Coordinates of N, CA, C and O in Angstrom, one line a residue:
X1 N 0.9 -1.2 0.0 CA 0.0 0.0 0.0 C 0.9 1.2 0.0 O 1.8 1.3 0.8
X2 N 0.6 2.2 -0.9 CA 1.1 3.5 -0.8 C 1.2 4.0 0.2 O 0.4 3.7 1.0
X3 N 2.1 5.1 0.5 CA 2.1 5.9 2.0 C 1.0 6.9 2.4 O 0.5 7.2 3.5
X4 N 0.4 7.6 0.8 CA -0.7 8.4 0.9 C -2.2 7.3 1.5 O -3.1 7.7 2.3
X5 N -2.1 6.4 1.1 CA -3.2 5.4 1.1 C -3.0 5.3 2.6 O -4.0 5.3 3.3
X6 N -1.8 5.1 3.5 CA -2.2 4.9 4.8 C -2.2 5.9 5.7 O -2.7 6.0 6.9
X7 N -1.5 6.5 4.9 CA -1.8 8.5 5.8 C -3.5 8.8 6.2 O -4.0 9.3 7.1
X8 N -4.0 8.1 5.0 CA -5.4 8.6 5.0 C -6.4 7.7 5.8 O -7.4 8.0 6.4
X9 N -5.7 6.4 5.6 CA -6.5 5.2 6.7 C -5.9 6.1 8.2 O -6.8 6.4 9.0
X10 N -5.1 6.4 8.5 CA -4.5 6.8 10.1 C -5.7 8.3 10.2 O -6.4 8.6 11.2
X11 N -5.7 8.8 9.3 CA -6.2 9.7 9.5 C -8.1 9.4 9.8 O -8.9 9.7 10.7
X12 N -8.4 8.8 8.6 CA -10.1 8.4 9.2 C -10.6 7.2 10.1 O -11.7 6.8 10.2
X13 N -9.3 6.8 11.0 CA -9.6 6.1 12.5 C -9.4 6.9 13.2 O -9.8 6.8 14.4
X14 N -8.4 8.2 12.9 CA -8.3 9.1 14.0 C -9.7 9.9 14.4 O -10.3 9.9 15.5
X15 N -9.8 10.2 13.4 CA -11.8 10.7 13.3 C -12.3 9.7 13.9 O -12.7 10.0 15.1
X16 N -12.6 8.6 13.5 CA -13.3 7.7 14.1 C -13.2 7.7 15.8 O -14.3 7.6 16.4
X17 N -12.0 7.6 16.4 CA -11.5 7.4 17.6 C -11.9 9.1 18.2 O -12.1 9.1 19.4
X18 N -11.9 10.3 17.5 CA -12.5 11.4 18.2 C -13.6 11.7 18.1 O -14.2 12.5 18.8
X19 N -14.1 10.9 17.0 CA -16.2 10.9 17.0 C -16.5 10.2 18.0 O -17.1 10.9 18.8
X20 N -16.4 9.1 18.3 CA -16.7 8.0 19.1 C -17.0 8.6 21.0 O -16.4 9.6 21.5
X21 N -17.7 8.0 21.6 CA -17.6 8.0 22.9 C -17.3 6.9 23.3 O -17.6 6.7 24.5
X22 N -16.8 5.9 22.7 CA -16.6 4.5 23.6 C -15.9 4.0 21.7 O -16.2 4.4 20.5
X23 N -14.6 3.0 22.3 CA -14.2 1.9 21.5 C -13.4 1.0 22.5 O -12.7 1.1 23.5
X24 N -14.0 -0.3 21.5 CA -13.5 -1.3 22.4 C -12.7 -2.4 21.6 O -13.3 -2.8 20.6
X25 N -11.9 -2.8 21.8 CA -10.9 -3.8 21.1 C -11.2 -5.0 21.3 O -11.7 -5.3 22.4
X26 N -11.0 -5.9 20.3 CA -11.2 -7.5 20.4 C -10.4 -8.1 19.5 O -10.1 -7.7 18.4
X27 N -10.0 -9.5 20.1 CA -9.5 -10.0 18.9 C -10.5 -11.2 18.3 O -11.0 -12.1 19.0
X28 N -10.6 -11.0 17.1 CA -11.7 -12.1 16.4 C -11.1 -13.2 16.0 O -11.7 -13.7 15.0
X29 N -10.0 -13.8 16.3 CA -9.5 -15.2 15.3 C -10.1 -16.0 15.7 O -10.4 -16.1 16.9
X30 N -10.5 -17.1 14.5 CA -11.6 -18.2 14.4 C -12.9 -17.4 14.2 O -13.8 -18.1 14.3
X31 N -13.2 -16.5 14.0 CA -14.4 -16.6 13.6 C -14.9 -16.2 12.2 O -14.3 -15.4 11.5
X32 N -15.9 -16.7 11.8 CA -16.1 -16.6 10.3 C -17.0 -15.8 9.8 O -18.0 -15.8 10.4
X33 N -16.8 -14.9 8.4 CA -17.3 -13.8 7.9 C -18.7 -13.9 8.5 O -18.9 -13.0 9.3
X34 N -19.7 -14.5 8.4 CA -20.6 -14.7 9.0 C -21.2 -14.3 10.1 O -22.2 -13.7 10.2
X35 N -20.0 -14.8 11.2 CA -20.4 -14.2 12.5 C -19.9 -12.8 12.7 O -20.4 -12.0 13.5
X36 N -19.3 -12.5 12.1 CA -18.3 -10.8 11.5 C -19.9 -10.5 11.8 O -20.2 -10.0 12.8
X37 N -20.8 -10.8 10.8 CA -21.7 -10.1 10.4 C -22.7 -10.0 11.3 O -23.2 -8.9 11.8
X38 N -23.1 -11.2 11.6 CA -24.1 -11.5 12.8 C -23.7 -10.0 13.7 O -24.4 -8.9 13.8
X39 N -22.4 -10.4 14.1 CA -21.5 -9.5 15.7 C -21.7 -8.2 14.7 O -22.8 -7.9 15.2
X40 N -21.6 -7.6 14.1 CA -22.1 -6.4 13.8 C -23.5 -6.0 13.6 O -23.9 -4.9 13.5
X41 N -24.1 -7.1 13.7 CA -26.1 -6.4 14.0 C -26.3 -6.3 15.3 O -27.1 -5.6 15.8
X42 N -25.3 -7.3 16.0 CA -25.8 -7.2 17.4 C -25.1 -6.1 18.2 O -25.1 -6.3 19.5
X43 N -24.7 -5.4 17.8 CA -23.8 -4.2 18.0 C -24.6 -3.0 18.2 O -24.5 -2.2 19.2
X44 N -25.8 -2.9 17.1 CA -26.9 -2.2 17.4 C -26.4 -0.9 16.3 O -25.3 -0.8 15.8
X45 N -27.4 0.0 16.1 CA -27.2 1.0 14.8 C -26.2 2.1 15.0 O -25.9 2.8 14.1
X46 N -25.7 2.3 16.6 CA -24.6 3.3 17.1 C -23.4 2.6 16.8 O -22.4 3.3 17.3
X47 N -23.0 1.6 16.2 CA -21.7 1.2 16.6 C -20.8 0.5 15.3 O -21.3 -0.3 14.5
X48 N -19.8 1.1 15.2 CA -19.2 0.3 14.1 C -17.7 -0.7 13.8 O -16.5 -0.4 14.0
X49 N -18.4 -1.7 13.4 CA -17.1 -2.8 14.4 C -16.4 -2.7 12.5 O -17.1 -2.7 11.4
X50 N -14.8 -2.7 12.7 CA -14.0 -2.5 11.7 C -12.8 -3.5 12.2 O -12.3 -3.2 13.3
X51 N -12.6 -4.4 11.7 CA -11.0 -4.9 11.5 C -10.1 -4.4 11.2 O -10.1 -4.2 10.0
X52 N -9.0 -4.0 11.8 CA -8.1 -2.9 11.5 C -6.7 -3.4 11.4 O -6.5 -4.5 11.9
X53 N -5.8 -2.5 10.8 CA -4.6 -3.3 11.1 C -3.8 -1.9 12.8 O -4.0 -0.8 13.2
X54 N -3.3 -3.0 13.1 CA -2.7 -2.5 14.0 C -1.4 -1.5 14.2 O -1.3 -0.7 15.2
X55 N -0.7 -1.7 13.3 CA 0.4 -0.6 13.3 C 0.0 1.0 13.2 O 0.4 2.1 13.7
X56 N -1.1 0.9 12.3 CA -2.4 1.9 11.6 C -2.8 2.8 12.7 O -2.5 3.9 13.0
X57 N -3.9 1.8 13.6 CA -4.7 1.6 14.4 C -3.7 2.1 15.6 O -3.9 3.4 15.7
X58 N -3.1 1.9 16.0 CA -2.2 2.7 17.2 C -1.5 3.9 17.2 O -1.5 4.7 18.1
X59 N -0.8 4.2 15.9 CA -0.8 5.9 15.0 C -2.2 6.4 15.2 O -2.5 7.5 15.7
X60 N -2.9 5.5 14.8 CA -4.3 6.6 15.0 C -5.1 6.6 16.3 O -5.9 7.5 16.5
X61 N -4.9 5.8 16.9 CA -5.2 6.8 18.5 C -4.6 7.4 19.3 O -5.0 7.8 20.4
X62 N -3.2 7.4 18.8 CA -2.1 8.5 19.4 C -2.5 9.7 19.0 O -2.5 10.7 19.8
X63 N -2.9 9.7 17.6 CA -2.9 11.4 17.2 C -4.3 11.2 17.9 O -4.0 11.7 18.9
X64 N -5.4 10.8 18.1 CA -6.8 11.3 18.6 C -6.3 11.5 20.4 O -7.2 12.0 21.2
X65 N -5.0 11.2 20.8 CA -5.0 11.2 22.2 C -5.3 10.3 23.2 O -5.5 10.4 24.4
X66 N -5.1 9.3 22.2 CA -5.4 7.9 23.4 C -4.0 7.0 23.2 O -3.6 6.5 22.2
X67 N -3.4 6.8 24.6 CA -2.5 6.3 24.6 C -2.2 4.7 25.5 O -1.3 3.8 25.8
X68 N -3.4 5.0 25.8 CA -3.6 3.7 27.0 C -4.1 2.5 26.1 O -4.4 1.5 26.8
X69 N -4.2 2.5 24.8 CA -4.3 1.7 24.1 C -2.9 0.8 23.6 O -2.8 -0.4 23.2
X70 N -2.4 1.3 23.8 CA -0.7 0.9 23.0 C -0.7 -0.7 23.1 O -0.5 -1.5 22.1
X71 N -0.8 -0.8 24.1 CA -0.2 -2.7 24.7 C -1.1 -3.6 24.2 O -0.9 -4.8 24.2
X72 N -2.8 -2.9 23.6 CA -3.6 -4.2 23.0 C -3.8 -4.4 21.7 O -4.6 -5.3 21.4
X73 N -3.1 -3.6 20.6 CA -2.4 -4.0 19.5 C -1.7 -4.7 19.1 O -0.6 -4.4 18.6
X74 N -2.2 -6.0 19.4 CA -1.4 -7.1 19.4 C -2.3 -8.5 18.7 O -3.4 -8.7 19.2
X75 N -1.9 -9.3 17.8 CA -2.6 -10.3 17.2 C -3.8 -9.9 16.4 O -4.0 -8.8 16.7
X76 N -4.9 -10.4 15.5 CA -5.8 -9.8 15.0 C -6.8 -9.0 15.9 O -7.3 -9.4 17.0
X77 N -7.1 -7.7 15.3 CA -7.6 -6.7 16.0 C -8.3 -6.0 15.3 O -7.9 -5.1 14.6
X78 N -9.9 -6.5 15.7 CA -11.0 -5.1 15.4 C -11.4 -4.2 16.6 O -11.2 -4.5 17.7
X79 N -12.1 -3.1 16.2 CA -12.7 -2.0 16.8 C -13.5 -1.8 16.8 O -13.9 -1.6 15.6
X80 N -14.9 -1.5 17.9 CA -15.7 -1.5 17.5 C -16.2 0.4 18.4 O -16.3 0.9 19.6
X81 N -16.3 0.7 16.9 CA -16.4 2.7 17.6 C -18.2 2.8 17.7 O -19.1 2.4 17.0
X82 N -18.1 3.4 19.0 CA -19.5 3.4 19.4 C -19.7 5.1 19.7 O -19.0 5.8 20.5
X83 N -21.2 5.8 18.6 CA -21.5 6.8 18.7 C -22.5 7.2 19.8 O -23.0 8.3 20.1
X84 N -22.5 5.9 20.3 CA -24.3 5.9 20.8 C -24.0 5.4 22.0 O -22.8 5.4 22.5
X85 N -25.1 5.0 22.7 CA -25.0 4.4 24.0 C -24.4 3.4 24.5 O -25.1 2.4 24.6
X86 N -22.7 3.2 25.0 CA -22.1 2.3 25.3 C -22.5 1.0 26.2 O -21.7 0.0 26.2
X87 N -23.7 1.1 26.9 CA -24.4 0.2 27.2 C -24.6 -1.1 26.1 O -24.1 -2.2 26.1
X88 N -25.3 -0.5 25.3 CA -26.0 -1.1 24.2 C -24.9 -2.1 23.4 O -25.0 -3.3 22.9
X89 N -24.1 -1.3 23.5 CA -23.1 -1.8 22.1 C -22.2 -2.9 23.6 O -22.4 -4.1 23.2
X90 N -21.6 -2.8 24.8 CA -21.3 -3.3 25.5 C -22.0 -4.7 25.9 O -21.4 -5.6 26.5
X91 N -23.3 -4.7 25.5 CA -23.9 -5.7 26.2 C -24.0 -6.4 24.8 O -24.1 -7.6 24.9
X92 N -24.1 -5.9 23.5 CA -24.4 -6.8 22.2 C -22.7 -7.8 22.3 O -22.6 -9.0 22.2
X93 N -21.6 -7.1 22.4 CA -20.5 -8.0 22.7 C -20.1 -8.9 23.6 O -19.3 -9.8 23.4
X94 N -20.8 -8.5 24.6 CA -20.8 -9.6 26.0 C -21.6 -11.0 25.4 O -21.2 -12.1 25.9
X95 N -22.2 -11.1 24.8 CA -23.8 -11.8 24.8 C -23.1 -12.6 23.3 O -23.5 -13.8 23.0
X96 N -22.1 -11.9 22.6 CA -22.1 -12.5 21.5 C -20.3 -13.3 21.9 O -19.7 -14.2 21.4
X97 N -20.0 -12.5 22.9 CA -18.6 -13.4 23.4 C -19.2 -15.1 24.2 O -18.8 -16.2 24.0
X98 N -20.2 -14.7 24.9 CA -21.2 -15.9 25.5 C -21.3 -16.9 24.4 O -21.1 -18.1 24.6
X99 N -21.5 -16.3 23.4 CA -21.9 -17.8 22.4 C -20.8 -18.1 21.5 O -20.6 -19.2 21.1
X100 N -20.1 -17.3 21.3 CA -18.9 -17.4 20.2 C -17.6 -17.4 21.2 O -17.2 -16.2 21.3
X101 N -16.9 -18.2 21.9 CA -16.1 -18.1 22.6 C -14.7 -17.4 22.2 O -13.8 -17.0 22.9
X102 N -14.9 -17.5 20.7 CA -13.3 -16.7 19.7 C -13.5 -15.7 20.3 O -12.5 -15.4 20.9
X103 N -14.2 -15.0 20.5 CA -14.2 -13.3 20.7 C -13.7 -13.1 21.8 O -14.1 -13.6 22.9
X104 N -12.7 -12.1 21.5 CA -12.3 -12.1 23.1 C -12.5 -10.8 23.2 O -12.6 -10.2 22.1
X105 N -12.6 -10.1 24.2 CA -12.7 -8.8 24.0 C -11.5 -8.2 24.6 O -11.6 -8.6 25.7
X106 N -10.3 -7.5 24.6 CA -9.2 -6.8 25.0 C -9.5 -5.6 26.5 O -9.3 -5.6 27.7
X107 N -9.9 -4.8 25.8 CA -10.1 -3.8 26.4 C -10.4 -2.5 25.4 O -10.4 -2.6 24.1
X108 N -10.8 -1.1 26.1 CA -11.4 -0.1 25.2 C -11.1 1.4 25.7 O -10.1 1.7 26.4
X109 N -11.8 2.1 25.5 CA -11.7 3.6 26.2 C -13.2 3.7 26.0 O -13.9 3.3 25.2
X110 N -13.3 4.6 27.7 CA -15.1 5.1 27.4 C -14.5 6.8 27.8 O -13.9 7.1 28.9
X111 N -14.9 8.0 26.7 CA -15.1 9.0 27.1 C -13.3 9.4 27.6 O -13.1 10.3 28.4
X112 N -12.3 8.8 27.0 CA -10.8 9.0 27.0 C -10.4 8.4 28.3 O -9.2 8.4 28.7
X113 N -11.4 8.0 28.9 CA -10.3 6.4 29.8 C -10.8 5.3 29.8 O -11.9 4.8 29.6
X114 N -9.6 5.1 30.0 CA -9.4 3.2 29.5 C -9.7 2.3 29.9 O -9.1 2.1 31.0
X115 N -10.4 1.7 29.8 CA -11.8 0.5 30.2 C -10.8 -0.9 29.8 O -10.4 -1.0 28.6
X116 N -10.5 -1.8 30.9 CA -10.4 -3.3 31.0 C -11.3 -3.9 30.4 O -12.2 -3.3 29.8
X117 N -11.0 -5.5 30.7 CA -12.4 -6.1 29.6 C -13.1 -6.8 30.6 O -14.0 -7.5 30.4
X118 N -12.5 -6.5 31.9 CA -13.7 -6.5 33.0 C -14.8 -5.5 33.3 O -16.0 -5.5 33.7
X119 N -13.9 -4.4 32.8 CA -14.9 -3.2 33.4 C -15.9 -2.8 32.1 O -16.8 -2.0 32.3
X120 N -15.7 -3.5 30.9 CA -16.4 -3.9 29.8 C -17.3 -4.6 29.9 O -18.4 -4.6 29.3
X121 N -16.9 -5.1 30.6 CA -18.4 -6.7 30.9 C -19.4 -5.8 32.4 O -20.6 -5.9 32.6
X122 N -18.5 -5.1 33.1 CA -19.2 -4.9 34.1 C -20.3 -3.4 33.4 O -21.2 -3.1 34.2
X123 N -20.2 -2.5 32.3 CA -20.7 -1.8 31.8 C -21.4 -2.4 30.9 O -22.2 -1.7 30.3
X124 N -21.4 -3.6 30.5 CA -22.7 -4.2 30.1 C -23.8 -4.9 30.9 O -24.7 -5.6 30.7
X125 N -23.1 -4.3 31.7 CA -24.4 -5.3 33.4 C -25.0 -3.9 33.3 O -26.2 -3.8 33.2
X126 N -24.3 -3.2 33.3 CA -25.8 -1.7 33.4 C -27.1 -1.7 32.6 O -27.3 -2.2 31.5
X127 N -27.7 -1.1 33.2 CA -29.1 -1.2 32.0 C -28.9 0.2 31.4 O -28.2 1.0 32.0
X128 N -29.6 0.5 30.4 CA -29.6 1.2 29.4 C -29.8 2.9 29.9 O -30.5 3.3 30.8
X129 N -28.9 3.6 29.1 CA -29.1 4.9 29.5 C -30.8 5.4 30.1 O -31.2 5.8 31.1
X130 N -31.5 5.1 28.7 CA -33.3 5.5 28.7 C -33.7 5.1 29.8 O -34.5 5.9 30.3
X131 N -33.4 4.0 30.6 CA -33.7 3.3 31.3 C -33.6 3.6 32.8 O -34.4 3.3 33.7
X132 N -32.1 4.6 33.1 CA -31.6 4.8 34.0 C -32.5 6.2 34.3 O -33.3 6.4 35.2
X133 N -32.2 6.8 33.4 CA -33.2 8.3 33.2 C -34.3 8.2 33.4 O -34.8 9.3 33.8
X134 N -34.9 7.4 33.3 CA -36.5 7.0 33.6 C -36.9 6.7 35.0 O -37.9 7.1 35.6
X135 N -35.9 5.8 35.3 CA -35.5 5.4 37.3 C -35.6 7.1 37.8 O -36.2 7.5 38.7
X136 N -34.8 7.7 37.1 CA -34.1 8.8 38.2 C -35.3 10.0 37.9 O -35.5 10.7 38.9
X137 N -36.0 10.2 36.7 CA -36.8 11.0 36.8 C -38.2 10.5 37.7 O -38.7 11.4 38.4
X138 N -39.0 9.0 37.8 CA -39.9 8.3 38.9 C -39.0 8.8 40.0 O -39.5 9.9 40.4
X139 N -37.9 8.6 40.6 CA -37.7 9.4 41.9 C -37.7 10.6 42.3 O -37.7 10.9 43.5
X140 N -37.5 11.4 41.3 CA -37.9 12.4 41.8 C -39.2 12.8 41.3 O -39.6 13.6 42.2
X141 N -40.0 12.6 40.5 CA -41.4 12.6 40.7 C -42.1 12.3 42.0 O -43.1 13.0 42.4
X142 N -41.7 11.1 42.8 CA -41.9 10.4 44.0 C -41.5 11.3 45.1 O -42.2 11.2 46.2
X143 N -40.4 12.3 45.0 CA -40.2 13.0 46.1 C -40.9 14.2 46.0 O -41.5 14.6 47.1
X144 N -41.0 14.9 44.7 CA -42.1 16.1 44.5 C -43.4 15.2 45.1 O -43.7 15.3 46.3
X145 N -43.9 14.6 44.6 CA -45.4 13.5 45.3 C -45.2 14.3 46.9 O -45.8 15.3 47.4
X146 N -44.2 13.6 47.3 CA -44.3 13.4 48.6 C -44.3 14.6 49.5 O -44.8 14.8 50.6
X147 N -43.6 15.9 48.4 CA -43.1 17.1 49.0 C -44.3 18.2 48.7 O -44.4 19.4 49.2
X148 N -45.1 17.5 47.8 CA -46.5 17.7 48.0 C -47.7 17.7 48.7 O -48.6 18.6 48.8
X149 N -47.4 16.3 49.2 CA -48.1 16.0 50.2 C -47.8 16.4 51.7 O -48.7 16.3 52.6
X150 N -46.8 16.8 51.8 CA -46.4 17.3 53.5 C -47.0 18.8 52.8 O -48.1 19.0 53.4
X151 N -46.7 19.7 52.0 CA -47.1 20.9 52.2 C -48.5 21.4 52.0 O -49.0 22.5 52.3
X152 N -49.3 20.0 51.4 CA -50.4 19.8 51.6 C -51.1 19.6 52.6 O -52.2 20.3 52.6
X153 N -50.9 18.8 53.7 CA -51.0 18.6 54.6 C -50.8 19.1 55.9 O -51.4 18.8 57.0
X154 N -49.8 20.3 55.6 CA -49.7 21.2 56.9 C -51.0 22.4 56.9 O -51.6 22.7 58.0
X155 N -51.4 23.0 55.8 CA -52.0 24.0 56.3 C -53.6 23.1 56.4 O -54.3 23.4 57.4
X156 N -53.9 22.4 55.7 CA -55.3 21.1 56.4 C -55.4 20.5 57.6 O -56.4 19.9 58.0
X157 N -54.0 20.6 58.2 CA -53.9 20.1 60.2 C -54.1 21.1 60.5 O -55.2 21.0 61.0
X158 N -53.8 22.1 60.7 CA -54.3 23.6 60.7 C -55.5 23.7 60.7 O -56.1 23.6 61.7
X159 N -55.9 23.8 59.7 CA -57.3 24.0 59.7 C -58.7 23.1 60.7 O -59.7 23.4 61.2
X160 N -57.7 21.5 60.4 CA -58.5 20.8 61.5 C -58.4 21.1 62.7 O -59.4 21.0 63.3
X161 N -57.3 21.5 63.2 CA -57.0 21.9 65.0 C -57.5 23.3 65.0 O -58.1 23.7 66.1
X162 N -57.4 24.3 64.1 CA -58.5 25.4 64.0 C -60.1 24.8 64.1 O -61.0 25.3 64.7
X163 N -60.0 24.3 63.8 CA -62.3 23.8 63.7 C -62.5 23.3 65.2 O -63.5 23.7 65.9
X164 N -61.3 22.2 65.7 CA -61.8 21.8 66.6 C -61.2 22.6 67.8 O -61.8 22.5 68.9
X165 N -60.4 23.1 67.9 CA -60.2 24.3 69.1 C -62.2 25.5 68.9 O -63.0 25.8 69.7
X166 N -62.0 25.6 67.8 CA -63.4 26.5 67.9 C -64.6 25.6 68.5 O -65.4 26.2 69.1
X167 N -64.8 24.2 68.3 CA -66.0 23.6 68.7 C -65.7 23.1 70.3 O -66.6 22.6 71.0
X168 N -64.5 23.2 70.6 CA -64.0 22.7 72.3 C -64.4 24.6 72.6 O -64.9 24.8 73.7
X169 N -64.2 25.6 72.0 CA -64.6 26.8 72.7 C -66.3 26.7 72.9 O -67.0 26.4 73.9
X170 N -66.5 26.9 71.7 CA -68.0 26.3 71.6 C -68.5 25.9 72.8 O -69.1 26.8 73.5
X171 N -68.5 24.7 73.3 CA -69.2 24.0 74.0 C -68.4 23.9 75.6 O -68.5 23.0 76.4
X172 N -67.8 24.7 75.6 CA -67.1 25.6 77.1 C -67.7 26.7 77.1 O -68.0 26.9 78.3
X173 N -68.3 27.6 76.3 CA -69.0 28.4 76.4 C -70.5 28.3 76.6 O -71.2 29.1 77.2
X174 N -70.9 27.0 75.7 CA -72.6 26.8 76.0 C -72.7 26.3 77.5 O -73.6 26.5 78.2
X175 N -71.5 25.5 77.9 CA -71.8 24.9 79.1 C -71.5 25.8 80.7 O -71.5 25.2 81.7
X176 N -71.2 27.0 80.7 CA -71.3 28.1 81.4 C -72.4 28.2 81.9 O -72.8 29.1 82.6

């Protein structure tokens, strides 16, 4: 390959690696075009898993500024750049390492630090961004509820110990 031709591959992983909020490395040997393919639907529509060469692939996340990558450029190596919700793409690799045992996953970067391929598997135990947002907005709905109900509730005790102080006057006065 020409030098222009890999200037330009270094250059549009470097993009890749500065578009991305998450990439994660794996090595695929043994597996066949097929499951290539499979493992890229289950990846989900944020994520784009590429086979790369590695001499490439390490120039180009040096210039994007990722250097904690260096040591997993080693034996066949794809990437899979995720735009989207790293959950998602995290848990389609876990699930597809479960059945295809070749897949190994290396390790990645989320958000320019560097994620093990434990802490990969443990960011696919999360449930989904939407999901998390939806928890955290019910709780605080739950606390307005509640923060409703106390301020509701104080000036209506009030008013009850107002009614019934007037009917204990009441009937201290009829009984005079």
């Amino acid at each position: 390959m020409a030098r222009p031709d890999k200037a330009a591959a270094v250059a549009e992983l470097a993009d890749q690696f500065r578009s991305s909020n998450a990439a994660v490395l794996t090595e695929y040997r043994g597996l066949t075009v097929a499951q290539l393919k499979q493992l890229r639907r289950s990846l989900g529509e944020n994520a784009q898993y590429a086979v790369v060469k590695n001499t490439l692939t390490k120039i180009a996340a040096n210039e994007a500024g990722i250097t904690s990558l260096d040591d997993q450029f080693t034996g066949p190596t794809a990437v899979a750049f995720i735009t989207g919700d790293p959950v998602e793409s995290a848990k389609g690799l876990r699930d597809f390492a479960k059945e295809n045992p070749n897949l190994i996953i290396k390790g990645g970067v989320l958000d320019g630090k560097a994620l093990s391929a434990d802490e990969i598997k443990k960011l696919a135990d999360l449930e989904s961004r939407e999901v998390l947002l939806s928890k955290l907005a019910g709780a605080f709905k739950g606390k307005q509820s509640q923060a409703a109900s106390l301020f509701q509730a104080l000036p209506s005790k009030f008013v009850r110990t107002a009614e019934a102080l007037r009917v204990k006057l009441e009937e201290q006065g009829g009984a005079e």
